[in-house]
XYZ file of C-alpha atoms in Angstrom:
345
model
C 275.969 132.874 163.551
C 275.955 137.192 164.139
C 272.505 136.788 164.630
C 273.492 134.504 167.973
C 276.510 136.188 169.011
C 274.038 139.436 169.444
C 271.320 137.431 171.403
C 274.469 136.197 173.588
C 276.137 139.850 174.229
C 272.194 140.599 174.910
C 271.853 138.350 177.156
C 274.877 139.377 179.149
C 273.761 142.726 179.919
C 270.470 142.033 181.360
C 272.393 141.803 184.439
C 268.843 141.334 186.637
C 267.894 138.209 184.467
C 270.996 136.537 185.180
C 269.895 133.565 187.887
C 273.797 133.012 188.643
C 275.025 135.449 191.245
C 278.561 135.047 190.323
C 277.952 136.240 187.498
C 275.540 138.493 187.809
C 278.007 140.129 190.338
C 280.564 140.369 186.833
C 278.196 141.772 184.434
C 277.107 144.759 186.504
C 281.117 145.276 187.816
C 281.805 145.612 183.766
C 279.007 147.334 183.348
C 279.062 150.311 185.675
C 282.860 149.603 184.512
C 281.756 150.665 180.764
C 279.606 153.392 181.891
C 282.367 155.153 184.549
C 284.489 154.786 180.977
C 281.522 156.623 178.723
C 280.937 159.618 181.066
C 284.334 160.623 181.203
C 283.578 163.813 179.334
C 280.838 164.635 181.737
C 282.776 164.085 184.452
C 284.954 165.822 182.886
C 282.820 169.286 182.352
C 281.870 169.138 186.004
C 285.445 169.059 187.331
C 286.078 172.058 185.104
C 282.952 173.290 186.754
C 284.035 172.589 190.100
C 287.714 174.518 189.167
C 285.788 177.687 188.314
C 283.888 177.566 191.580
C 285.916 176.907 194.031
C 288.620 178.648 192.344
C 291.315 175.787 192.724
C 293.171 173.754 190.213
C 291.250 170.376 191.616
C 293.074 166.864 189.879
C 289.714 165.005 190.000
C 286.067 164.367 191.735
C 287.393 161.147 193.260
C 288.916 161.304 197.015
C 292.171 160.497 195.667
C 292.517 162.949 193.185
C 290.505 165.535 195.361
C 293.070 165.500 198.146
C 295.848 166.500 195.746
C 294.976 169.660 195.469
C 297.208 172.340 194.276
C 297.588 174.994 196.753
C 301.066 177.227 196.064
C 301.182 181.005 197.656
C 302.042 182.200 193.584
C 299.012 180.659 192.138
C 296.892 182.990 190.085
C 293.280 183.358 191.191
C 289.969 184.731 189.806
C 289.488 188.205 190.397
C 286.343 188.817 189.402
C 285.061 185.653 190.280
C 281.370 185.034 187.925
C 280.891 181.581 188.077
C 280.314 181.478 192.259
C 278.336 184.923 192.406
C 275.936 183.327 190.158
C 275.629 180.517 191.637
C 275.504 181.565 195.473
C 272.863 183.894 193.816
C 270.575 181.487 193.045
C 270.874 179.180 195.747
C 270.115 182.103 197.976
C 267.310 182.819 196.301
C 265.932 179.300 196.274
C 266.459 178.248 200.048
C 265.616 181.402 201.315
C 262.599 179.828 202.557
C 262.675 176.605 203.941
C 259.139 174.362 202.847
C 256.843 173.156 205.460
C 254.522 169.924 204.751
C 251.237 169.996 205.541
C 248.779 166.974 205.678
C 245.232 168.094 205.046
C 242.304 165.973 205.784
C 239.055 167.093 203.394
C 235.946 165.420 205.114
C 238.216 163.088 207.460
C 236.779 162.016 211.198
C 238.475 162.560 213.853
C 241.420 159.617 214.019
C 242.067 160.970 210.372
C 243.107 164.193 211.437
C 244.724 162.630 214.417
C 247.237 160.901 211.949
C 247.758 163.226 209.573
C 249.035 165.590 212.556
C 251.435 162.644 213.359
C 252.579 162.568 209.938
C 253.086 165.758 209.663
C 255.291 165.899 213.532
C 257.166 162.913 211.695
C 257.891 164.323 208.658
C 259.440 167.832 210.834
C 261.083 165.051 212.539
C 262.585 163.711 209.661
C 263.664 166.741 208.756
C 265.513 167.776 211.155
C 267.031 164.891 212.111
C 268.796 164.604 208.484
C 269.922 168.531 208.600
C 267.338 168.770 205.427
C 268.019 172.437 205.444
C 271.297 172.509 204.564
C 271.007 168.710 201.992
C 268.958 170.931 200.367
C 271.234 174.453 199.482
C 273.523 171.405 198.450
C 271.457 169.768 196.126
C 270.026 173.589 194.761
C 274.282 174.112 193.879
C 274.633 171.183 192.236
C 272.071 171.912 190.334
C 273.305 175.238 189.582
C 276.637 174.025 189.420
C 276.661 170.219 187.692
C 273.447 170.643 185.777
C 271.602 168.160 188.349
C 271.449 167.211 192.409
C 270.632 164.160 193.583
C 268.813 163.439 197.066
C 269.001 159.544 197.843
C 266.435 158.386 199.936
C 266.632 155.140 201.714
C 265.892 152.958 205.064
C 268.329 153.735 207.872
C 268.169 149.831 209.159
C 271.976 150.671 211.889
C 269.881 150.475 214.643
C 267.504 147.907 214.809
C 265.698 149.002 217.294
C 265.473 152.492 216.105
C 265.031 152.729 212.570
C 264.798 155.490 210.833
C 264.166 157.765 207.516
C 268.027 157.929 205.976
C 267.873 161.265 203.214
C 271.576 161.694 201.527
C 273.024 164.641 199.175
C 274.995 162.636 196.119
C 277.477 163.612 193.974
C 276.792 164.480 190.712
C 279.477 161.982 189.182
C 278.711 158.994 191.185
C 275.374 158.457 189.305
C 275.916 155.966 186.262
C 273.156 156.202 184.219
C 272.955 154.513 179.806
C 272.973 158.281 177.376
C 270.909 155.866 175.178
C 268.920 153.949 177.729
C 268.028 157.437 178.934
C 267.383 159.097 175.764
C 264.069 159.925 176.986
C 264.334 160.558 180.482
C 262.736 157.438 181.384
C 266.377 155.146 181.775
C 264.833 152.142 183.527
C 268.863 151.006 185.313
C 270.466 153.344 187.503
C 273.775 152.427 188.946
C 275.638 154.407 191.805
C 279.701 154.691 192.565
C 280.260 155.281 196.485
C 283.753 155.334 197.105
C 283.768 153.430 200.676
C 286.606 152.724 203.684
C 287.083 149.113 203.715
C 288.305 148.206 207.005
C 283.988 150.217 207.612
C 283.127 147.978 204.834
C 284.149 145.033 206.452
C 282.883 145.666 209.812
C 279.756 145.951 207.943
C 279.721 142.801 206.225
C 282.411 140.600 208.355
C 281.550 137.573 206.074
C 282.559 139.183 202.943
C 286.062 140.317 203.954
C 288.284 138.757 202.249
C 286.710 139.170 199.102
C 286.328 143.163 199.920
C 289.915 143.499 201.308
C 290.989 141.379 197.767
C 288.803 144.770 196.124
C 289.794 147.991 195.401
C 288.841 151.139 192.342
C 289.257 148.834 189.917
C 287.347 150.074 186.517
C 286.824 153.093 188.742
C 289.799 154.532 188.271
C 290.248 157.825 186.729
C 293.774 159.061 184.924
C 296.068 160.098 187.630
C 294.813 157.804 190.355
C 298.268 155.748 190.176
C 299.210 159.043 192.704
C 301.168 157.842 195.427
C 300.629 159.679 199.078
C 300.385 159.339 202.739
C 296.499 158.654 203.232
C 294.351 157.388 206.354
C 291.780 155.558 204.581
C 292.164 153.006 201.736
C 289.015 153.369 199.262
C 287.082 150.641 197.610
C 283.609 151.239 195.174
C 281.408 149.906 195.974
C 278.392 149.792 193.417
C 274.477 149.462 194.385
C 272.489 148.975 191.214
C 268.581 149.189 190.342
C 266.859 147.859 187.275
C 263.066 148.665 187.699
C 260.248 146.321 186.838
C 258.228 146.389 183.923
C 255.350 145.691 185.811
C 253.647 146.258 189.363
C 253.961 142.302 189.408
C 256.315 141.215 186.240
C 258.805 140.559 189.356
C 261.640 141.659 187.017
C 262.896 144.583 189.273
C 266.248 144.387 191.076
C 268.199 145.671 193.220
C 272.037 144.750 193.815
C 274.877 145.803 196.176
C 278.700 144.781 194.889
C 282.373 145.212 195.853
C 284.884 144.311 192.627
C 282.904 141.646 191.215
C 281.408 139.614 194.502
C 277.488 140.880 195.132
C 277.322 141.634 199.281
C 273.440 142.172 199.139
C 270.406 140.897 196.141
C 267.371 141.662 196.679
C 263.947 141.935 194.352
C 263.023 145.096 193.553
C 259.649 146.304 193.685
C 259.028 150.141 193.077
C 258.610 151.798 189.739
C 261.224 154.690 190.302
C 264.534 154.318 191.557
C 265.517 156.209 195.323
C 266.546 159.339 194.035
C 264.932 162.482 193.677
C 266.594 164.528 190.803
C 266.333 168.801 190.924
C 266.536 170.461 187.822
C 267.702 174.405 186.588
C 267.003 173.643 183.142
C 266.136 170.261 181.973
C 267.632 168.759 179.078
C 266.216 168.502 175.958
C 266.986 164.726 176.518
C 268.475 162.581 178.361
C 269.085 163.365 182.083
C 272.146 165.181 182.435
C 270.880 169.048 182.495
C 272.204 172.039 181.255
C 274.847 174.281 184.455
C 275.055 177.892 184.502
C 278.457 177.240 185.087
C 278.634 175.737 180.736
C 275.999 179.096 180.258
C 278.568 181.244 181.834
C 281.962 179.819 181.050
C 282.223 181.900 177.971
C 281.935 185.139 179.895
C 284.187 184.305 182.658
C 287.036 183.976 179.920
C 285.531 187.450 178.567
C 286.043 189.243 181.807
C 289.707 187.310 182.453
C 290.667 188.545 179.170
C 289.465 192.045 179.954
C 290.858 192.241 183.421
C 294.536 191.086 181.765
C 293.872 193.620 178.905
C 293.723 196.816 181.901
C 296.209 195.381 183.930
C 298.598 195.697 181.037
C 297.895 198.855 180.198
C 298.053 200.191 183.408
C 301.520 198.227 183.951
C 302.465 200.226 180.686
C 300.711 202.818 179.812
C 302.297 205.298 182.807
C 301.595 208.908 183.090
C 304.573 211.796 183.433
C 303.721 215.321 183.343
C 305.428 218.028 181.330
C 306.827 221.019 182.629
C 308.375 223.948 180.560
C 311.970 224.335 181.117
C 312.191 227.505 181.849
C 308.784 227.922 184.405
C 308.924 228.275 187.467
C 307.661 225.610 189.180
C 309.132 223.820 192.270
C 308.728 220.234 190.373
C 309.302 218.218 194.210
C 305.476 219.310 194.790
C 304.548 217.603 191.907
C 302.773 213.821 192.814
C 300.026 211.668 192.332
C 297.735 212.937 194.758
C 294.076 214.070 193.276
C 292.955 217.846 193.554
C 296.295 219.188 194.817
C 297.494 222.518 194.523
C 301.283 223.162 192.866
C 301.843 226.862 193.172
C 304.398 228.290 190.822
């Protein structure tokens, strides 16, 4: 009995092998929701790093919670933010030189050399179109602050007459990876949770308007997201899932886009890698999540804040005094706190 149940549970986890599309969407929703809960400690560390860097008491990283920042006139801020200084310095050192990509042909004919020049122009145009310097700066900062930075590459086909290569900086906490599966740094499945405006998604998938309208954030709501407030956007969590094929001809690779328990896109995935490029400041010993500068500098930041607080308390309690002899012929009205002042007796 236990072996049968274990086999059934293992089959249910393999959403890429499920032929029923409705069942496949349910499995993706369940697995991505579990991974979202399991990665809560990782998101908490990223939230702490964001608070220390931005010097703001942000409630959360999702759109609803990030909007509720407790900004007040009387709140105390770090007078010496070491984490922000080190992260900004690291980012500026890495991004001070913009890379230049060149395609060199070795012993190629005129036609091949011409294609290489056109490819170089196409790459430069793509970098300019996607604002690559700005995105690179943000990804480098993510790698320093959160331990890893992601760039997502995709085919931008919003305009059928003008398809383009799309590049997008992905927030690290939106990427879901099973830690056990990624123990050796090469996971076979990856999930990207994106919060999208319902109305924009319904305009893109008009035949799924009803399913999109009834869907919501679902399992991807962190603690406190029930806070009600005025918002111009109604968010819905969209999950994009990939499973890499074992071989180029195995046919078990899959790519799906789902909202709630409804599939929006479902196709075979033939590539042997995910459409993401990860940038590390320091690669982890195991897994995919690197160590950030915020984690390394947090003890130093706490110690500096403690010392500054002690110095401020000492300045308030240890007040200087002038000792004047009772019968001395000194004009006490001339005593002040000016450095190097002369007092005549």
